[in-house]
XYZ file of C-alpha atoms in Angstrom:
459
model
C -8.230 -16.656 -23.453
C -6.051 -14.886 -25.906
C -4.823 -11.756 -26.058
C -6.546 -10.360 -28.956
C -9.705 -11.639 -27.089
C -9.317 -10.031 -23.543
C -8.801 -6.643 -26.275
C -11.600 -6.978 -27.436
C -13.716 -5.802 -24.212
C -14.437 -2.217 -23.237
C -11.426 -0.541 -21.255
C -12.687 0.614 -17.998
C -11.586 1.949 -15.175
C -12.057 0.578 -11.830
C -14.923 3.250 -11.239
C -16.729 1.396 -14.245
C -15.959 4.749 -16.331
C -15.396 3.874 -20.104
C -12.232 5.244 -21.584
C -11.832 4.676 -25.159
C -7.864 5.844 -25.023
C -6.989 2.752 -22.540
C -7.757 0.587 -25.792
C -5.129 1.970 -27.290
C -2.638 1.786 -24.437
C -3.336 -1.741 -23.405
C -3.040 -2.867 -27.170
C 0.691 -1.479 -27.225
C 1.602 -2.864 -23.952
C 0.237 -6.452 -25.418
C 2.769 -5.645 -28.432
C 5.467 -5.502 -25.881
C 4.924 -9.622 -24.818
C 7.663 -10.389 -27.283
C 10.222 -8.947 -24.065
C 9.203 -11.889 -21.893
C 10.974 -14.537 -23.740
C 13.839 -12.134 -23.140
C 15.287 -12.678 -19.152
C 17.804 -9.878 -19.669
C 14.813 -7.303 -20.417
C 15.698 -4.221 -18.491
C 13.485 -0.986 -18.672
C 15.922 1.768 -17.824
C 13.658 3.011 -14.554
C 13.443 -0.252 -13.113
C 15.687 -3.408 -12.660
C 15.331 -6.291 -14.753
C 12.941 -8.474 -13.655
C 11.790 -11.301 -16.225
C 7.863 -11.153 -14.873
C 4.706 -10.528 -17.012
C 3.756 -7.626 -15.341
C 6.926 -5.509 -15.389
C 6.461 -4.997 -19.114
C 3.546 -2.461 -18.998
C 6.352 0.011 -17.237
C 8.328 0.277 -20.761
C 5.103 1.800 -22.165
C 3.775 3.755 -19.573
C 6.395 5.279 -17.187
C 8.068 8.466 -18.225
C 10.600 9.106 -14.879
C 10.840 7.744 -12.173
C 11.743 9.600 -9.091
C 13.961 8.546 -6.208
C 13.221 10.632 -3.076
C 9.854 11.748 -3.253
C 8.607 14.554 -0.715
C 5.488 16.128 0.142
C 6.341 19.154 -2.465
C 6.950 16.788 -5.257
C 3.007 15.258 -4.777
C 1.557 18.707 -4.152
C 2.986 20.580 -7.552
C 2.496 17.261 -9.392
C 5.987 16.545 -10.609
C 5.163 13.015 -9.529
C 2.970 10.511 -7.936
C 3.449 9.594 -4.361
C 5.714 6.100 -5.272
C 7.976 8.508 -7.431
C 6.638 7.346 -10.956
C 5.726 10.146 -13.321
C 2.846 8.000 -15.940
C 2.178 8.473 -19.436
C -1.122 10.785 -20.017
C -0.744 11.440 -16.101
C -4.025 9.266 -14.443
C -4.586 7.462 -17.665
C -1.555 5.555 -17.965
C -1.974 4.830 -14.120
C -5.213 3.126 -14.457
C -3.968 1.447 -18.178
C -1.636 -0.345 -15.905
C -4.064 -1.423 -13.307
C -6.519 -2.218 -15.964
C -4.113 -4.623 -17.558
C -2.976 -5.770 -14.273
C -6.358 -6.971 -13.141
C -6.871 -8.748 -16.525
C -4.048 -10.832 -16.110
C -3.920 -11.126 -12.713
C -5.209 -14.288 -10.605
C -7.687 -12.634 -7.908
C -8.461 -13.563 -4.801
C -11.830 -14.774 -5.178
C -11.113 -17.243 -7.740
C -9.842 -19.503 -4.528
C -13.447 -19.414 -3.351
C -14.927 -21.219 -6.726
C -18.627 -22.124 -5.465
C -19.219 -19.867 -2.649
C -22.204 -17.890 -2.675
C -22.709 -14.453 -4.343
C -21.679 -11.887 -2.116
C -24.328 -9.929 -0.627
C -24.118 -5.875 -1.629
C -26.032 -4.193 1.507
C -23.162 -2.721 1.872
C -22.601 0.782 3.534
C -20.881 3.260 1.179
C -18.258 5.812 2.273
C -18.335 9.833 1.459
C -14.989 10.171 0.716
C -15.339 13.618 -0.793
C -13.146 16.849 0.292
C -11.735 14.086 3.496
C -7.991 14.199 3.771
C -7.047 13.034 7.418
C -3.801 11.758 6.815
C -1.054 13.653 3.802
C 1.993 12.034 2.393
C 4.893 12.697 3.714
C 7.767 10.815 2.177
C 9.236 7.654 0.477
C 12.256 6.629 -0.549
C 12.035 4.140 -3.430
C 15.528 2.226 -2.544
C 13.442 1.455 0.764
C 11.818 -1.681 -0.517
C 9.459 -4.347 2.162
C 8.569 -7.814 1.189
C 5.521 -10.142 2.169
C 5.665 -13.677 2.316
C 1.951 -15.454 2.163
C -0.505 -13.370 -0.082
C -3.353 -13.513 2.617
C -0.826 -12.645 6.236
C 0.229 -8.518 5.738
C 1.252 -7.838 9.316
C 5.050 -6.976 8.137
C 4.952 -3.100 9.485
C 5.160 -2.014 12.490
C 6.137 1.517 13.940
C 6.745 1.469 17.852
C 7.544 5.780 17.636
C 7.303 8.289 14.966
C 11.110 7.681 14.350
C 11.606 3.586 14.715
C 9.581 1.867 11.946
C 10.199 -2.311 11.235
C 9.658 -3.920 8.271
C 10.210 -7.128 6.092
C 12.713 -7.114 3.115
C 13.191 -10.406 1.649
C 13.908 -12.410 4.823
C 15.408 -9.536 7.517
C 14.252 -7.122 9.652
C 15.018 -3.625 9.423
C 14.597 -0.770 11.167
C 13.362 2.588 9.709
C 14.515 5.898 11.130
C 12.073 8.360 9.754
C 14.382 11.606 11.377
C 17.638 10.002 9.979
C 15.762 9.141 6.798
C 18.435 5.496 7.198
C 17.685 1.680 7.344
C 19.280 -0.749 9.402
C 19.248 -4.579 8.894
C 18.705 -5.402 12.551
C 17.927 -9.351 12.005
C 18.570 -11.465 9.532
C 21.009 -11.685 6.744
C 23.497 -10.314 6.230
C 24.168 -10.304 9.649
C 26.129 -13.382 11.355
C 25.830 -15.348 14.842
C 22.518 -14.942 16.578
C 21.454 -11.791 14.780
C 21.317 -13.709 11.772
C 18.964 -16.538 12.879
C 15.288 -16.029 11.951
C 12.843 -18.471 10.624
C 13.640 -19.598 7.185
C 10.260 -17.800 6.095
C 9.084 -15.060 8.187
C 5.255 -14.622 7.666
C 4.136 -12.578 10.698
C 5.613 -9.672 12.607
C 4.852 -7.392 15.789
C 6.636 -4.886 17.716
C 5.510 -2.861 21.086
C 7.835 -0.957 23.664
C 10.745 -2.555 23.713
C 9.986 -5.645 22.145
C 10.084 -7.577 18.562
C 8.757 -10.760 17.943
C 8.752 -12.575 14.133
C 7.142 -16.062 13.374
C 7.439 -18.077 10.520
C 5.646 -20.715 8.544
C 7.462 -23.625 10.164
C 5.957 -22.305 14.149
C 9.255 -20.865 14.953
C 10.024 -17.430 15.918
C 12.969 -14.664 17.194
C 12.130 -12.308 19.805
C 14.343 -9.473 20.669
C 14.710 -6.873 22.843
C 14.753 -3.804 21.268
C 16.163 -1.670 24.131
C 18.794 -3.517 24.066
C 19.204 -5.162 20.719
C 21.496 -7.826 22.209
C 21.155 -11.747 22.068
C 17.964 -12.594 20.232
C 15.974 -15.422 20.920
C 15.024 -18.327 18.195
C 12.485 -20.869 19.333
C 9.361 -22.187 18.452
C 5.736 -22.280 20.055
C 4.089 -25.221 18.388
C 6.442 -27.993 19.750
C 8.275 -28.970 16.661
C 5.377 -28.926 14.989
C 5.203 -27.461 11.079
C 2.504 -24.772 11.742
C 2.724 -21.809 10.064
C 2.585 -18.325 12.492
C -0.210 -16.287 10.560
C -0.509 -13.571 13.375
C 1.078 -12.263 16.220
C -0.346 -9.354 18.242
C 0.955 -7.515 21.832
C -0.419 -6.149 24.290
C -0.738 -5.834 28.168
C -2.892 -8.085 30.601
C -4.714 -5.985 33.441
C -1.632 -6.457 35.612
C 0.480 -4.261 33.062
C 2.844 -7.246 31.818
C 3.561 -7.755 28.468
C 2.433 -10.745 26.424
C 1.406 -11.662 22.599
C -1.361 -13.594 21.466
C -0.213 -16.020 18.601
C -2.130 -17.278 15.734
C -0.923 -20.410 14.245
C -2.460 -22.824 11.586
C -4.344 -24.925 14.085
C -7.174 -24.403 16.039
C -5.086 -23.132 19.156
C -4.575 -19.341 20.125
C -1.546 -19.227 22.384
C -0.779 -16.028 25.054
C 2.732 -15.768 25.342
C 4.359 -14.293 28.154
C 6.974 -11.881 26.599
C 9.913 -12.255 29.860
C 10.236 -15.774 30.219
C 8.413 -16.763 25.984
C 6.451 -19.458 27.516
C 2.961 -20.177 26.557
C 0.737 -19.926 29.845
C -2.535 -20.076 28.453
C -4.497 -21.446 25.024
C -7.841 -20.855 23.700
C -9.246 -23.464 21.287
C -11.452 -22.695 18.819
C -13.076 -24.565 15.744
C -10.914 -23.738 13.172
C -7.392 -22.576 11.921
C -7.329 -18.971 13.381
C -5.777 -16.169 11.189
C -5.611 -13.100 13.696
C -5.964 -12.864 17.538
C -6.416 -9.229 19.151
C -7.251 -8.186 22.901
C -9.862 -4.949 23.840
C -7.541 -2.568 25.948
C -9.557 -3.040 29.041
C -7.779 -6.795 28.639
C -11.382 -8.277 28.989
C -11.935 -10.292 26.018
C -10.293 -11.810 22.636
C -11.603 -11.429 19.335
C -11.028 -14.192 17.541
C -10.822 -14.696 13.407
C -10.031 -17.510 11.107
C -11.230 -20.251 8.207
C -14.213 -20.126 9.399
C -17.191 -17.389 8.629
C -17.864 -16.811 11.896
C -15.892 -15.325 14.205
C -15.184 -15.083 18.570
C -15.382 -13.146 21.367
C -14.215 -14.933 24.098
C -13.302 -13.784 27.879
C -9.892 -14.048 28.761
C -9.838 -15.042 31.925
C -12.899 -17.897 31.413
C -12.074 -18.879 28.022
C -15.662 -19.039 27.549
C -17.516 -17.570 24.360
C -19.122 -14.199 25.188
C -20.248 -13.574 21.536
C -20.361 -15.214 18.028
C -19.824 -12.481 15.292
C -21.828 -12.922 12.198
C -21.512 -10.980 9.016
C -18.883 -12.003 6.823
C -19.675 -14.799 3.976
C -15.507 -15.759 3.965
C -12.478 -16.090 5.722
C -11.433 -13.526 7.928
C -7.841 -12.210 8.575
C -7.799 -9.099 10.481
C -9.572 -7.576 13.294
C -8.927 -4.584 15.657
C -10.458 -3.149 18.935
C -11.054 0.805 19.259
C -9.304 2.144 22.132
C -12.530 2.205 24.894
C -13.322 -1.577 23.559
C -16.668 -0.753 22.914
C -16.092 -1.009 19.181
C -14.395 -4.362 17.359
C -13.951 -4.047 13.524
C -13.222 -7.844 11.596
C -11.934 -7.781 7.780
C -12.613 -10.435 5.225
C -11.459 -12.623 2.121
C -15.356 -11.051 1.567
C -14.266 -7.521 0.692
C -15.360 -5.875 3.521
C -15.049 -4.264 7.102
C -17.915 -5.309 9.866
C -17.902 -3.204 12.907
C -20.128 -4.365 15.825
C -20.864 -2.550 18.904
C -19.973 -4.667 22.215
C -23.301 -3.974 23.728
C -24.770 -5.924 20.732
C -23.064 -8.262 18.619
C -25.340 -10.462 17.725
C -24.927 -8.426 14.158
C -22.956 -5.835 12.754
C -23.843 -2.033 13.288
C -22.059 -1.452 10.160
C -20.661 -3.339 6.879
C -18.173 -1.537 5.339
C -17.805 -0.949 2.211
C -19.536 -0.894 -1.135
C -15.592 1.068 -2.215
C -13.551 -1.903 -1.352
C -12.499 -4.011 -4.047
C -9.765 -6.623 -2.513
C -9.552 -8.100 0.612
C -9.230 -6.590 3.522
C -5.725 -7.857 5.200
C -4.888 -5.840 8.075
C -7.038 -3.526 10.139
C -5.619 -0.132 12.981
C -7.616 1.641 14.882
C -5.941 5.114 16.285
C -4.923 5.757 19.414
C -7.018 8.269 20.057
C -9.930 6.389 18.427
C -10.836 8.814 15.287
C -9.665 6.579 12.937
C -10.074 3.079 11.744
C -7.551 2.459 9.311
C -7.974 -0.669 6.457
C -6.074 -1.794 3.943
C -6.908 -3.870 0.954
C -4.381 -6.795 -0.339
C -3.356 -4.015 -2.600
C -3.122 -0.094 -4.004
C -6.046 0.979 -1.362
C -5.726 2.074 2.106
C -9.120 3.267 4.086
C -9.220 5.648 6.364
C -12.835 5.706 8.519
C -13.823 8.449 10.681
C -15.378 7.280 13.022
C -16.900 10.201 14.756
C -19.101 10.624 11.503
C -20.362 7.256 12.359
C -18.455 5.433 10.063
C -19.629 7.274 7.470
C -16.861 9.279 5.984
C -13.451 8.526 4.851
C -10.374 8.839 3.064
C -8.623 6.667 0.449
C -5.157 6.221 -0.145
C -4.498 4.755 -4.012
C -0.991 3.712 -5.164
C -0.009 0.809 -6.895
C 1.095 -2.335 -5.383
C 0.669 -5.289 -2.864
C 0.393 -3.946 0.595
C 2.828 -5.610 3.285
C 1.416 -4.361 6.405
C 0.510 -0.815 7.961
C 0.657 0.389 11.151
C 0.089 3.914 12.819
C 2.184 5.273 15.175
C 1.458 5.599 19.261
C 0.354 8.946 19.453
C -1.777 8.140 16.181
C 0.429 11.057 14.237
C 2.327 8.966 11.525
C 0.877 6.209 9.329
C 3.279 3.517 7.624
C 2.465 1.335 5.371
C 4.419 -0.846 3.270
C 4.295 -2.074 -0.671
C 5.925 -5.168 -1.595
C 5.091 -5.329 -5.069
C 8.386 -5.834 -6.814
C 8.246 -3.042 -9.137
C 6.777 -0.600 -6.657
C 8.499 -1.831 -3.512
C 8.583 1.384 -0.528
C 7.736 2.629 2.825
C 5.476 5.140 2.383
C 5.155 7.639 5.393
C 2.061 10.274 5.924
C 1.364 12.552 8.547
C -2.069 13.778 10.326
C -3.754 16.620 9.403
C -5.489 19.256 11.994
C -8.098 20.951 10.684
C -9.414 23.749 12.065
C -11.751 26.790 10.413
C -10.515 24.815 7.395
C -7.221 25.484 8.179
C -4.058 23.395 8.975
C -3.113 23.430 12.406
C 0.355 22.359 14.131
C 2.279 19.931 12.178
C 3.905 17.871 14.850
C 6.244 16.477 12.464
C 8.001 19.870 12.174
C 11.173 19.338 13.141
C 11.851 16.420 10.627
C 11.825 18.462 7.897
C-alpha cells in the first residue's frame, strides 16, 4: 500500500476517537521518508539509528529528558520515559498511530484462525492508581531477544533489579541509582560465558539462572557472585529455553521449572543443576509455573489449551479452556486458589481451582497486544499484565477483577517483575528508541489519603 494511500484513512486514536490534527502530523512525518536512504541520519535527542520508525522522533519530540523523577511526571515537564511530545498527548498518539500502520502485528502470524470472540470482561480503570512512577534513567537501556519470550526482569529486593542489555546481565541498584554488568561481555573468563542468545531469565534468593535459544544456560550464585556455571539441559540438543521459573518444593529446596521448545517441562534442582524430574505434555510449552502450596504445575504452550498437572503424580488434574491462541504466560496468586494464563489471543483468563473446567473471568475488552508476561503480588492484591508493548495492567483483585490501573508508555516491553514484599514494580522497555528501566512504587490509600511511603529513604 502506498503512503499517500494509508493517508488517506481517518487518524484515530487507539480509543477509536477521531482527531483531525493527527492528519496533519502523520502527513509531515511521511515527508520525512527521504532520511531513510540516509544511514548517518541522527536526530539530535536520540542516536542514529537507520530504522523506519526512528524518523517520526525528528517531528514530534521537543526534549528529551535524562533523569526523570516522580516531580518531573507530576508538574508535567515530561512524560514518564523523559520525552517532552509535540502538542503534549497528540504527538504521543501521532507516533503510535503511525507506528501501528507500519508496523507488522502480532496477529498477522495467525492468518486463518478464527475471529476472536469479544465476551470479554471490561476493566473500570477510572480514579485507580495502585502503583506511581518513581524513576528512570534513560542511559539504563534492557533488550529482548524473541518477540513472543519477555521474562528479561527480574527484581529479587527493592534495591537488586536484573535485566537484559544486548547479551549481559546487569544488575540494577535502585538506592545507588548504578548498573553493573555482572555476566556477559565485557567481562572475561567465566563471567563472560553466557549463551550466545539469551532468551529467558529468572532470579530468586540467591540465585540467577539465564537460558538461551540453543538449550544452554549460566547459573550463578548471587550471594556469592563467584564461578558461574554454563551448561545445557536439553543434551546437546538445539532447543530454544522460552521460560524459566523458581520456586521451592514442599521440602523448602530450591529448584526451576524449565520450558524448552519441545514437549518436555524439566524441574531442575538448583544445588547440584540436574534435571530430576520431566513432565511431558502435547506440545512445545512456552511457560511453566508452580502454586505456592507446591501442589500442582500450570502448564502453557502452542497449543490452545492449557495444564494443570500434580507434581508429584504427573497426572493431569485439569485442562484449562478459554483462550483461542497460543499462550505464553501464566501466574498463581499467592493461596493457589487463583491461576491467571495470558495469550497470543489478547487476553487474561483467570480460573478458580475449585472449578476450572472454564474461566471465572476473561480479561480484557482494554487489551490490545498480547499478553507476554503475567505477576501476581505477594500479598495477592494485584495481578499485574503486560502487553508485548506500551501497556502494563494492573488488576485488583479484591474488586473481583473488576478494577484496574493502566500503565501507557511507548515501547516493547522486556519483562516486569514486582518486588518480594510487592512494594516496587520494574518493568523493562527494549524498544530501541525508548530503551529504560522504569521503577514505580505502591500507593496506600487511606481516607483518600497517601499513607507511608516505604521507599522513603531512597529519595
Amino acid at each position: 500500500m502506498s503512503y499517500d494511500a494509508v493517508f488517506d484513512l481517518v487518524s484515530i486514536t487507539l480509543e477509536g476517537t477521531e482527531i483531525s490534527e493527527l492528519d496533519d502530523m502523520i502527513e509531515e512525518m511521511v515527508n520525512e521518508q527521504a532520511l531513510l536512504e540516509d544511514d548517518s541520519f541522527d536526530h539530535p535527542l536520540f542516536p542514529a539509528f537507520p530504522k523506519r520508525h526512528i524518523c517520526p522522533l525528528r517531528s514530534l519530540v521537543t526534549s528529551r529528558q535524562t533523569i526523570v523523577e516522580q516531580e518531573d511526571v507530576t508538574e508535567h515537564r515530561t512524560d514518564m520515559q523523559g520525552v517532552a511530545w509535540r502538542e503534549g498527548e497528540l504527538g504521543r498518539k501521532a507516533y503510535r498511530c503511525y507506528r501501528y500502520r507500519f508496523g507488522t502485528p502480532m496477529y498477522m502470524f495467525y492468518h486463518g484462525s478464527r475471529t476472536l470472540e469479544e465476551n470479554r470482561q471490561t476493566l473500570d480503570y477510572a480514579n485507580n492508581e495502585y502503583f506511581r512512577f518513581r524513576y528512570t534513567d534513560t542511559n539504563i537501556h534492557c533488550s529482548h531477544r524473541h518477540p513472543q519470550l519477555r521474562n528479561l526482569v527480574a527484581a529479587t529486593s527493592k534495591n537488586d533489579v536484573y535485566y537484559l542489555y544486548e547479551n549481559s546481565i546487569q544488575h540494577w541498584s535502585p538506592q545507588l541509582r548504578t548498573s553493573t554488568t555482572i555476566l556477559g561481555s565485557p567481562l572475561r573468563n567465566a563471567h563472560a560465558r553466557v549463551p550466545h542468545r539469551i532468551t529467558t531469565m529468572a532470579a530468586m534468593d540467591h540465585n540467577l539462572l539465564v537460558g538461551g535459544e540453543d538449550g544452554s544456560f549460566t547459573f550463578m550464585n548471587l550471594k556469592t557472585c563467584q564461578k558461574p556455571v554454563f551448561g545445557t539441559f536439553t543434551n546437546g540438543e538445539y532447543l530454544e529455553i522460552n521460560s524459566i521459573e523458581m520456586s521451592h518444593s514442599r521440602t523448602g529446596a530450591s529448584h526451576a521449572y524449565v520450558s524448552t521448545n519441545d514437549p518436555i517441562v524439566r524441574c531442575v534442582d538448583l544445588n547440584s543443576l540436574e534435571t530430576y524430574a520431566e513432565y511431558p505434555t502435547e506440545w512445545f510449552v512456552n511457560y511453566t509455573a508452580q502454586s505456592p502450596d507446591a501442589h500442582m504445575i500450570a502448564i502453557v504452550g502452542d497449543g490452545l489449551d492449557g495444564q494443570v498437572l500434580s507434581v508429584n503424580s504427573k497426572e493431569v488434574i485439569a485442562t484449562l479452556k478459554g483462550h483461542q491462541r497460543f499462550s505464553f504466560s501464566c501466574a498463581w496468586s499467592p493461596d493457589s486458589r487463583m491461576l491467571a494464563t495470558g495469550s497470543d489471543d489478547q487476553s487474561t483468563c483467570i480460573y478458580d481451582t475449585r472449578k476450572m473446567s472454564e474461566p471465572l473471568h476473561v480479561l480484557a475488552s482494554d487489551i490490545k497486544e498480547s499478553v507476554r508476561a503475567l505477576r501476581y503480588s505477594a500479598c495477592g492484591r494485584y495481578l499485574v499484565m503486560a502487553e508485548e508493548l506500551d501497556y502494563i495492567h494492573i488488576v485488583d483483585t479484591t474488586s473481583d477483577y473488576k478494577k484496574a490501573q493502566k500503565i501507557d508508555f511507548i515501547g516493547d516491553i522486556s519483562g516486569i517483575s514486582l518486588t518480594p514484599d510487592a512494594e516496587g514494580l520494574f518493568v523493562g522497555v527494549s524498544s530501541v528508541d525508548f530503551s529504560s528501566l522504569l521503577e514505580f512504587e505502591r500507593l496506600y490509600h487511606g481516607s483518600d489519603t497517601l499513607q507511608s511511603d516505604p521507599w522513603g529513604s531512597f529519595h
